[in-house]
mmCIF file of C-alpha atoms in Angstrom:
data_model
loop_
_atom_site.group_PDB
_atom_site.id
_atom_site.type_symbol
_atom_site.label_atom_id
_atom_site.label_comp_id
_atom_site.label_asym_id
_atom_site.label_seq_id
_atom_site.Cartn_x
_atom_site.Cartn_y
_atom_site.Cartn_z
ATOM 1 C CA MET A 184 -22.459 5.893 15.146
ATOM 2 C CA GLY A 185 -21.079 3.963 11.933
ATOM 3 C CA GLU A 186 -21.484 5.066 8.184
ATOM 4 C CA VAL A 187 -22.992 2.964 5.467
ATOM 5 C CA ARG A 188 -21.523 3.456 1.917
ATOM 6 C CA GLY A 189 -23.904 6.322 0.153
ATOM 7 C CA SER A 190 -25.229 7.668 3.618
ATOM 8 C CA ALA A 191 -24.488 10.942 5.024
ATOM 9 C CA PRO A 192 -22.743 10.602 8.580
ATOM 10 C CA LEU A 193 -24.966 12.322 10.802
ATOM 11 C CA THR A 194 -22.201 13.656 13.357
ATOM 12 C CA LEU A 195 -18.243 13.833 13.212
ATOM 13 C CA ARG A 196 -18.225 10.704 15.632
ATOM 14 C CA ALA A 197 -17.989 8.581 12.375
ATOM 15 C CA ARG A 198 -14.722 10.323 11.181
ATOM 16 C CA LYS A 199 -11.715 7.575 11.753
ATOM 17 C CA PRO A 200 -8.478 8.810 12.889
ATOM 18 C CA GLY A 201 -6.037 9.772 10.004
ATOM 19 C CA TYR A 202 -9.102 9.368 7.579
ATOM 20 C CA ALA A 203 -7.616 12.535 5.406
ATOM 21 C CA VAL A 204 -4.201 11.157 5.133
ATOM 22 C CA MET A 205 -5.623 7.624 4.623
ATOM 23 C CA GLN A 206 -7.521 9.466 1.448
ATOM 24 C CA GLU A 207 -4.506 10.948 0.156
ATOM 25 C CA CYS A 208 -2.290 8.009 0.658
ATOM 26 C CA LEU A 209 -4.663 5.709 -1.187
ATOM 27 C CA SER A 210 -5.231 8.043 -4.317
ATOM 28 C CA ILE A 211 -1.408 8.004 -4.508
ATOM 29 C CA GLN A 212 -1.310 4.345 -4.347
ATOM 30 C CA SER A 213 -4.207 3.840 -6.872
ATOM 31 C CA GLY A 214 -1.537 4.898 -9.466
ATOM 32 C CA ALA A 215 1.032 2.080 -8.161
ATOM 33 C CA PRO A 216 1.987 -0.994 -10.395
ATOM 34 C CA ALA A 217 0.483 -4.273 -9.413
ATOM 35 C CA ARG A 218 3.138 -6.300 -8.002
ATOM 36 C CA THR A 219 4.521 -9.445 -10.365
ATOM 37 C CA ARG A 220 4.656 -13.053 -8.939
ATOM 38 C CA TRP A 221 8.479 -12.747 -8.405
ATOM 39 C CA GLN A 222 8.033 -9.233 -6.763
ATOM 40 C CA ARG A 223 5.431 -10.903 -4.391
ATOM 41 C CA PHE A 224 8.048 -13.702 -3.720
ATOM 42 C CA TRP A 225 11.260 -11.365 -3.117
ATOM 43 C CA GLY A 226 8.599 -9.321 -0.629
ATOM 44 C CA HIS A 227 8.684 -6.264 -2.670
ATOM 45 C CA ASP A 228 7.349 -3.147 -0.584
ATOM 46 C CA PRO A 229 3.826 -2.822 -2.247
ATOM 47 C CA LEU A 230 3.713 1.010 -1.099
ATOM 48 C CA HIS A 231 4.378 3.557 -3.945
ATOM 49 C CA PRO A 232 7.517 5.868 -2.838
ATOM 50 C CA ASP A 233 5.372 8.907 -2.832
ATOM 51 C CA ALA A 234 2.553 7.713 -0.720
ATOM 52 C CA ARG A 235 5.098 6.523 2.243
ATOM 53 C CA SER A 236 4.872 10.193 4.183
ATOM 54 C CA TRP A 237 1.204 9.950 3.885
ATOM 55 C CA PHE A 238 1.134 6.539 4.514
ATOM 56 C CA LYS A 239 3.327 7.150 7.900
ATOM 57 C CA GLY A 240 1.340 10.124 9.008
ATOM 58 C CA ALA A 241 -1.825 8.023 9.213
ATOM 59 C CA ILE A 242 0.051 5.267 10.951
ATOM 60 C CA GLY A 243 1.069 7.998 13.442
ATOM 61 C CA GLU A 244 -2.623 9.537 13.705
ATOM 62 C CA ARG A 245 -4.000 6.011 14.576
ATOM 63 C CA GLU A 246 -1.323 5.834 17.398
ATOM 64 C CA VAL A 247 -2.297 8.919 18.868
ATOM 65 C CA ALA A 248 -5.905 8.363 18.934
ATOM 66 C CA THR A 249 -5.103 4.626 20.757
ATOM 67 C CA ALA A 250 -3.522 7.122 23.051
ATOM 68 C CA LEU A 251 -6.443 9.302 23.606
ATOM 69 C CA GLU A 252 -8.608 6.230 24.473
ATOM 70 C CA SER A 253 -7.430 6.487 28.238
ATOM 71 C CA LEU A 254 -9.073 9.633 28.492
ATOM 72 C CA GLY A 255 -12.344 8.208 29.534
ATOM 73 C CA PRO A 256 -15.714 8.961 29.280
ATOM 74 C CA ASP A 257 -15.416 12.159 30.342
ATOM 75 C CA PHE A 258 -13.874 13.207 27.411
ATOM 76 C CA THR A 259 -15.230 13.217 23.807
ATOM 77 C CA VAL A 260 -12.250 12.500 20.937
ATOM 78 C CA LEU A 261 -12.844 13.395 17.448
ATOM 79 C CA HIS A 262 -11.059 12.841 14.467
ATOM 80 C CA ALA A 263 -9.996 14.528 11.248
ATOM 81 C CA VAL A 264 -12.379 17.364 11.931
ATOM 82 C CA PRO A 265 -12.774 19.062 8.309
ATOM 83 C CA VAL A 266 -12.344 22.865 8.390
ATOM 84 C CA GLY A 267 -12.842 25.753 6.320
ATOM 85 C CA LYS A 268 -13.840 25.284 2.829
ATOM 86 C CA HIS A 269 -11.245 22.763 1.258
ATOM 87 C CA GLU A 270 -9.679 19.565 2.813
ATOM 88 C CA THR A 271 -7.808 21.242 5.959
ATOM 89 C CA ASP A 272 -8.677 19.013 9.094
ATOM 90 C CA ILE A 273 -7.662 18.886 12.724
ATOM 91 C CA ASP A 274 -6.005 15.349 13.164
ATOM 92 C CA HIS A 275 -7.700 15.361 16.644
ATOM 93 C CA LEU A 276 -10.154 17.383 18.882
ATOM 94 C CA VAL A 277 -10.723 16.835 22.676
ATOM 95 C CA ILE A 278 -13.621 18.061 24.502
ATOM 96 C CA GLY A 279 -13.832 17.536 28.212
ATOM 97 C CA PRO A 280 -13.853 19.349 31.673
ATOM 98 C CA THR A 281 -10.029 20.297 31.809
ATOM 99 C CA GLY A 282 -10.828 22.175 28.157
ATOM 100 C CA VAL A 283 -11.246 22.122 24.620
ATOM 101 C CA PHE A 284 -7.729 20.882 22.365
ATOM 102 C CA SER A 285 -6.680 20.690 18.855
ATOM 103 C CA ILE A 286 -4.115 18.082 18.480
ATOM 104 C CA ASN A 287 -1.654 18.211 15.742
ATOM 105 C CA THR A 288 -0.114 14.520 15.304
ATOM 106 C CA LYS A 289 3.674 14.429 13.384
ATOM 107 C CA ASN A 290 5.333 10.919 13.149
ATOM 108 C CA HIS A 291 9.057 11.500 12.771
ATOM 109 C CA SER A 292 9.727 7.908 14.440
ATOM 110 C CA GLY A 293 13.496 7.055 13.699
ATOM 111 C CA GLN A 294 14.266 10.971 13.617
ATOM 112 C CA ASP A 295 15.442 13.154 16.073
ATOM 113 C CA VAL A 296 13.192 16.129 16.785
ATOM 114 C CA TRP A 297 14.485 19.652 18.502
ATOM 115 C CA VAL A 298 11.724 21.872 19.909
ATOM 116 C CA GLY A 299 12.011 25.592 21.367
ATOM 117 C CA GLY A 300 9.964 28.639 21.186
ATOM 118 C CA ARG A 301 8.486 28.587 17.406
ATOM 119 C CA THR A 302 10.782 26.497 16.334
ATOM 120 C CA LEU A 303 10.622 22.586 15.692
ATOM 121 C CA MET A 304 13.615 20.880 13.777
ATOM 122 C CA VAL A 305 13.429 17.534 12.785
ATOM 123 C CA SER A 306 17.051 15.610 11.953
ATOM 124 C CA GLY A 307 18.365 19.470 11.891
ATOM 125 C CA GLN A 308 15.884 20.640 9.173
ATOM 126 C CA ARG A 309 13.344 23.622 10.536
ATOM 127 C CA THR A 310 9.566 22.587 9.874
ATOM 128 C CA ARG A 311 6.484 24.807 10.065
ATOM 129 C CA HIS A 312 4.819 22.238 12.360
ATOM 130 C CA MET A 313 4.981 24.843 15.174
ATOM 131 C CA HIS A 314 3.178 27.543 13.254
ATOM 132 C CA SER A 315 0.819 25.313 11.748
ATOM 133 C CA ALA A 316 -0.038 24.177 15.434
ATOM 134 C CA LEU A 317 -0.893 27.860 16.664
ATOM 135 C CA THR A 318 -2.512 28.672 13.363
ATOM 136 C CA GLU A 319 -5.301 25.329 14.021
ATOM 137 C CA GLY A 320 -5.674 26.451 17.345
ATOM 138 C CA GLU A 321 -6.478 30.213 16.570
ATOM 139 C CA ARG A 322 -9.072 28.913 13.790
ATOM 140 C CA ALA A 323 -10.792 26.482 16.050
ATOM 141 C CA THR A 324 -10.996 28.849 18.543
ATOM 142 C CA ARG A 325 -12.755 31.425 16.101
ATOM 143 C CA LEU A 326 -15.401 28.712 14.597
ATOM 144 C CA LEU A 327 -16.135 27.262 18.156
ATOM 145 C CA SER A 328 -16.568 30.575 19.744
ATOM 146 C CA ALA A 329 -18.889 31.369 16.806
ATOM 147 C CA ALA A 330 -21.022 28.397 17.546
ATOM 148 C CA ALA A 331 -21.294 28.769 20.893
ATOM 149 C CA GLY A 332 -22.134 32.611 21.026
ATOM 150 C CA GLY A 333 -19.199 33.148 23.022
ATOM 151 C CA PRO A 334 -15.177 33.246 23.585
ATOM 152 C CA ILE A 335 -14.414 29.358 23.690
ATOM 153 C CA LEU A 336 -10.490 28.699 23.677
ATOM 154 C CA VAL A 337 -8.873 25.614 21.872
ATOM 155 C CA GLN A 338 -5.772 25.066 22.908
ATOM 156 C CA PRO A 339 -3.530 23.860 20.508
ATOM 157 C CA ILE A 340 -1.203 20.982 21.039
ATOM 158 C CA LEU A 341 1.518 18.862 19.360
ATOM 159 C CA VAL A 342 2.008 15.425 19.635
ATOM 160 C CA VAL A 343 5.273 14.055 18.073
ATOM 161 C CA ALA A 344 6.477 10.474 17.764
ATOM 162 C CA ALA A 345 10.243 10.500 17.492
ATOM 163 C CA ALA A 346 13.364 8.576 18.117
ATOM 164 C CA LYS A 347 14.524 11.592 20.368
ATOM 165 C CA LEU A 348 12.544 14.512 20.938
ATOM 166 C CA ARG A 349 14.901 17.501 22.777
ATOM 167 C CA PHE A 350 13.743 20.473 24.193
ATOM 168 C CA GLY A 351 15.730 24.278 24.093
ATOM 169 C CA ASP A 352 15.894 26.698 26.871
ATOM 170 C CA LYS A 353 13.096 28.270 25.521
ATOM 171 C CA ALA A 354 9.634 26.911 26.193
ATOM 172 C CA PRO A 355 7.737 25.800 23.249
ATOM 173 C CA ALA A 356 5.220 28.106 21.767
ATOM 174 C CA VAL A 357 2.861 25.212 21.526
ATOM 175 C CA VAL A 358 2.622 22.273 24.267
ATOM 176 C CA THR A 359 4.685 19.575 22.494
ATOM 177 C CA LEU A 360 4.138 16.125 23.868
ATOM 178 C CA ARG A 361 5.352 12.195 23.033
ATOM 179 C CA PRO A 362 2.081 10.087 22.237
ATOM 180 C CA GLN A 363 2.416 8.288 25.147
ATOM 181 C CA GLU A 364 2.307 11.638 27.373
ATOM 182 C CA ILE A 365 -0.831 13.060 26.045
ATOM 183 C CA GLY A 366 -3.449 11.470 28.134
ATOM 184 C CA PRO A 367 -2.144 12.012 31.447
ATOM 185 C CA TRP A 368 -1.453 16.040 30.616
ATOM 186 C CA ILE A 369 -4.810 16.674 29.348
ATOM 187 C CA THR A 370 -6.341 14.634 32.494
ATOM 188 C CA GLY A 371 -3.958 16.368 34.958
ATOM 189 C CA LEU A 372 -5.026 19.722 34.075
ATOM 190 C CA PRO A 373 -7.514 21.766 36.361
ATOM 191 C CA ARG A 374 -11.288 21.703 35.613
ATOM 192 C CA ALA A 375 -12.164 24.582 33.122
ATOM 193 C CA HIS A 376 -15.775 23.439 32.127
ATOM 194 C CA SER A 377 -18.744 22.301 34.180
ATOM 195 C CA ASP A 378 -20.386 19.119 33.068
ATOM 196 C CA GLU A 379 -23.287 21.072 31.203
ATOM 197 C CA ALA A 380 -20.586 22.973 29.317
ATOM 198 C CA VAL A 381 -18.945 20.109 28.038
ATOM 199 C CA HIS A 382 -22.073 18.579 27.031
ATOM 200 C CA TYR A 383 -22.942 21.551 25.262
ATOM 201 C CA LEU A 384 -19.679 22.367 23.530
ATOM 202 C CA THR A 385 -19.321 18.628 22.739
ATOM 203 C CA MET A 386 -22.909 19.026 20.597
ATOM 204 C CA LEU A 387 -21.336 21.819 19.171
ATOM 205 C CA ALA A 388 -18.038 20.174 18.191
ATOM 206 C CA GLU A 389 -19.948 17.085 16.417
ATOM 207 C CA GLU A 390 -21.550 19.266 13.937
ATOM 208 C CA ARG A 391 -19.617 19.432 10.817
ATOM 209 C CA GLY A 392 -21.089 22.702 10.140
ATOM 210 C CA THR A 393 -19.765 24.316 12.930
ATOM 211 C CA TRP A 394 -16.329 23.780 11.456
ATOM 212 C CA HIS A 395 -16.708 23.226 7.547
ATOM 213 C CA VAL A 396 -18.744 25.457 5.234
ATOM 214 C CA ASP A 397 -20.442 22.027 4.007
ATOM 215 C CA ALA A 398 -22.664 21.007 6.715
ATOM 216 C CA VAL A 399 -23.268 17.502 5.348
ATOM 217 C CA VAL A 400 -21.099 15.790 2.872
ATOM 218 C CA ILE A 401 -22.007 12.161 1.337
ATOM 219 C CA ASN A 402 -18.967 10.035 2.453
ATOM 220 C CA ASP A 403 -17.744 6.582 3.099
ATOM 221 C CA THR A 404 -14.801 6.378 5.685
ATOM 222 C CA LEU A 405 -15.409 2.598 6.283
ATOM 223 C CA ARG A 406 -14.336 1.718 2.853
ATOM 224 C CA HIS A 407 -11.132 4.022 2.620
ATOM 225 C CA VAL A 408 -10.018 2.330 6.316
ATOM 226 C CA GLN A 409 -10.637 -1.231 4.929
ATOM 227 C CA ARG A 410 -8.381 -0.359 1.939
ATOM 228 C CA PHE A 411 -5.660 1.057 4.108
ATOM 229 C CA GLU A 412 -5.664 -1.757 6.516
ATOM 230 C CA ARG A 413 -5.188 -4.113 3.711
ATOM 231 C CA LEU A 414 -2.457 -2.160 2.358
ATOM 232 C CA GLU A 415 -1.052 -2.256 6.090
ATOM 233 C CA ARG A 416 -1.424 -6.158 6.112
ATOM 234 C CA ASP A 417 0.291 -6.503 2.596
ATOM 235 C CA ARG A 418 3.433 -4.127 3.778
ATOM 236 C CA GLN A 419 3.557 -6.454 6.811
ATOM 237 C CA GLN A 420 3.483 -9.973 4.545
ATOM 238 C CA ALA A 421 6.050 -8.069 2.295
ATOM 239 C CA GLU A 422 8.281 -7.306 5.502
ATOM 240 C CA ALA A 423 8.004 -10.803 6.988
ATOM 241 C CA ARG A 424 8.906 -12.299 3.585
ATOM 242 C CA ARG A 425 12.039 -10.182 3.074
ATOM 243 C CA ALA A 426 13.001 -11.320 6.658
ATOM 244 C CA LEU A 427 12.292 -15.239 6.102
ATOM 245 C CA LEU A 428 14.570 -14.576 2.978
ATOM 246 C CA ARG A 429 17.223 -12.928 4.730
ATOM 247 C CA LYS A 430 17.599 -15.796 7.451
ATOM 248 C CA ALA A 431 17.408 -18.252 4.484
ATOM 249 C CA ARG A 432 20.301 -16.686 2.937
ATOM 250 C CA VAL A 433 22.210 -16.644 6.370
ATOM 251 C CA VAL A 434 21.511 -20.524 6.485
ATOM 252 C CA ALA A 435 22.764 -21.229 3.350
ATOM 253 C CA VAL A 436 25.936 -19.070 3.691
ATOM 254 C CA LEU A 437 26.787 -20.908 6.948
ATOM 255 C CA ALA A 438 26.065 -24.344 5.506
ATOM 256 C CA VAL A 439 28.302 -23.800 2.858
ATOM 257 C CA PRO A 440 31.955 -23.797 5.040
ATOM 258 C CA ALA A 441 30.185 -26.652 7.205
ATOM 259 C CA GLY A 442 29.818 -28.790 4.072
ATOM 260 C CA ALA A 443 33.289 -27.822 2.941
ATOM 261 C CA LEU A 444 34.739 -29.126 6.218
ATOM 262 C CA LEU A 445 33.100 -32.470 6.204
ATOM 263 C CA GLY A 446 34.146 -32.932 2.508
ATOM 264 C CA TYR A 447 37.819 -32.383 3.888
ATOM 265 C CA TRP A 448 38.082 -34.617 6.454
ATOM 266 C CA TRP A 449 35.732 -37.273 4.922
ATOM 267 C CA ALA A 450 37.418 -37.290 1.453
ATOM 268 C CA PRO A 451 40.522 -39.372 2.822
ATOM 269 C CA ALA A 452 38.490 -41.924 4.511
ATOM 270 C CA ILE A 453 36.161 -42.422 1.272
ATOM 271 C CA THR A 454 39.254 -42.705 -0.690
ATOM 272 C CA ALA A 455 40.911 -45.423 1.177
ATOM 273 C CA LEU A 456 37.321 -47.245 1.683
ATOM 274 C CA GLY A 457 37.514 -47.375 -1.991
ATOM 275 C CA ALA A 458 40.902 -48.575 -2.455
#
């Protein structure tokens, strides 16, 4: 079910992947000055420097959402599930016959990631990713169990995009996967819930009131998605412009020696003709 501007979404199915980080990215981006004509000509990146990490995070969540589409009709996938009182959210929540999963997405493309026990390091720097994922799973378990009236385990998963993902001798405290591994891993687990239980848990999970103190919020995710996609296109066009200018510079550099060489050989002939 989609959203119409100014209307309240009936269930969390209306939430788009990366919605929360898109909002933060666009909020920061709104303070960026408009590019001048010359900046556009030279392919100046329109993205505000302070918005880069948020932009990268949104792209990562959208890529994982695409990977989760492979789960098939037996699974329900919710995105950017708001939790608690403030703006905290679960990147993706999956409900299906093999269990309920909270997925924390980290986009570290271009960087090396090491995982072991409760530690996850990015380019040698320790992060709180593992702690955040564990806390998220515990919180989701508590909230869904309260709504269901009985214990329902929500298993946390970390999905990490990285240039290289390495594992230590100690097993990670949270299952850690690459984006392309998430679908096969979830569907490869043994059945944990009957079809009736999956249907019931899906209904509970779709309700915002299960997770957030505000059961209904007037929101417009479609407008934010459209603005983000416009920013994404602007960045792609700027990059294409820079690539074109780089090629033009290479051609110009190569053309100078060729022109000089022709001048060297033809100059005596032209002189002789003139004589």
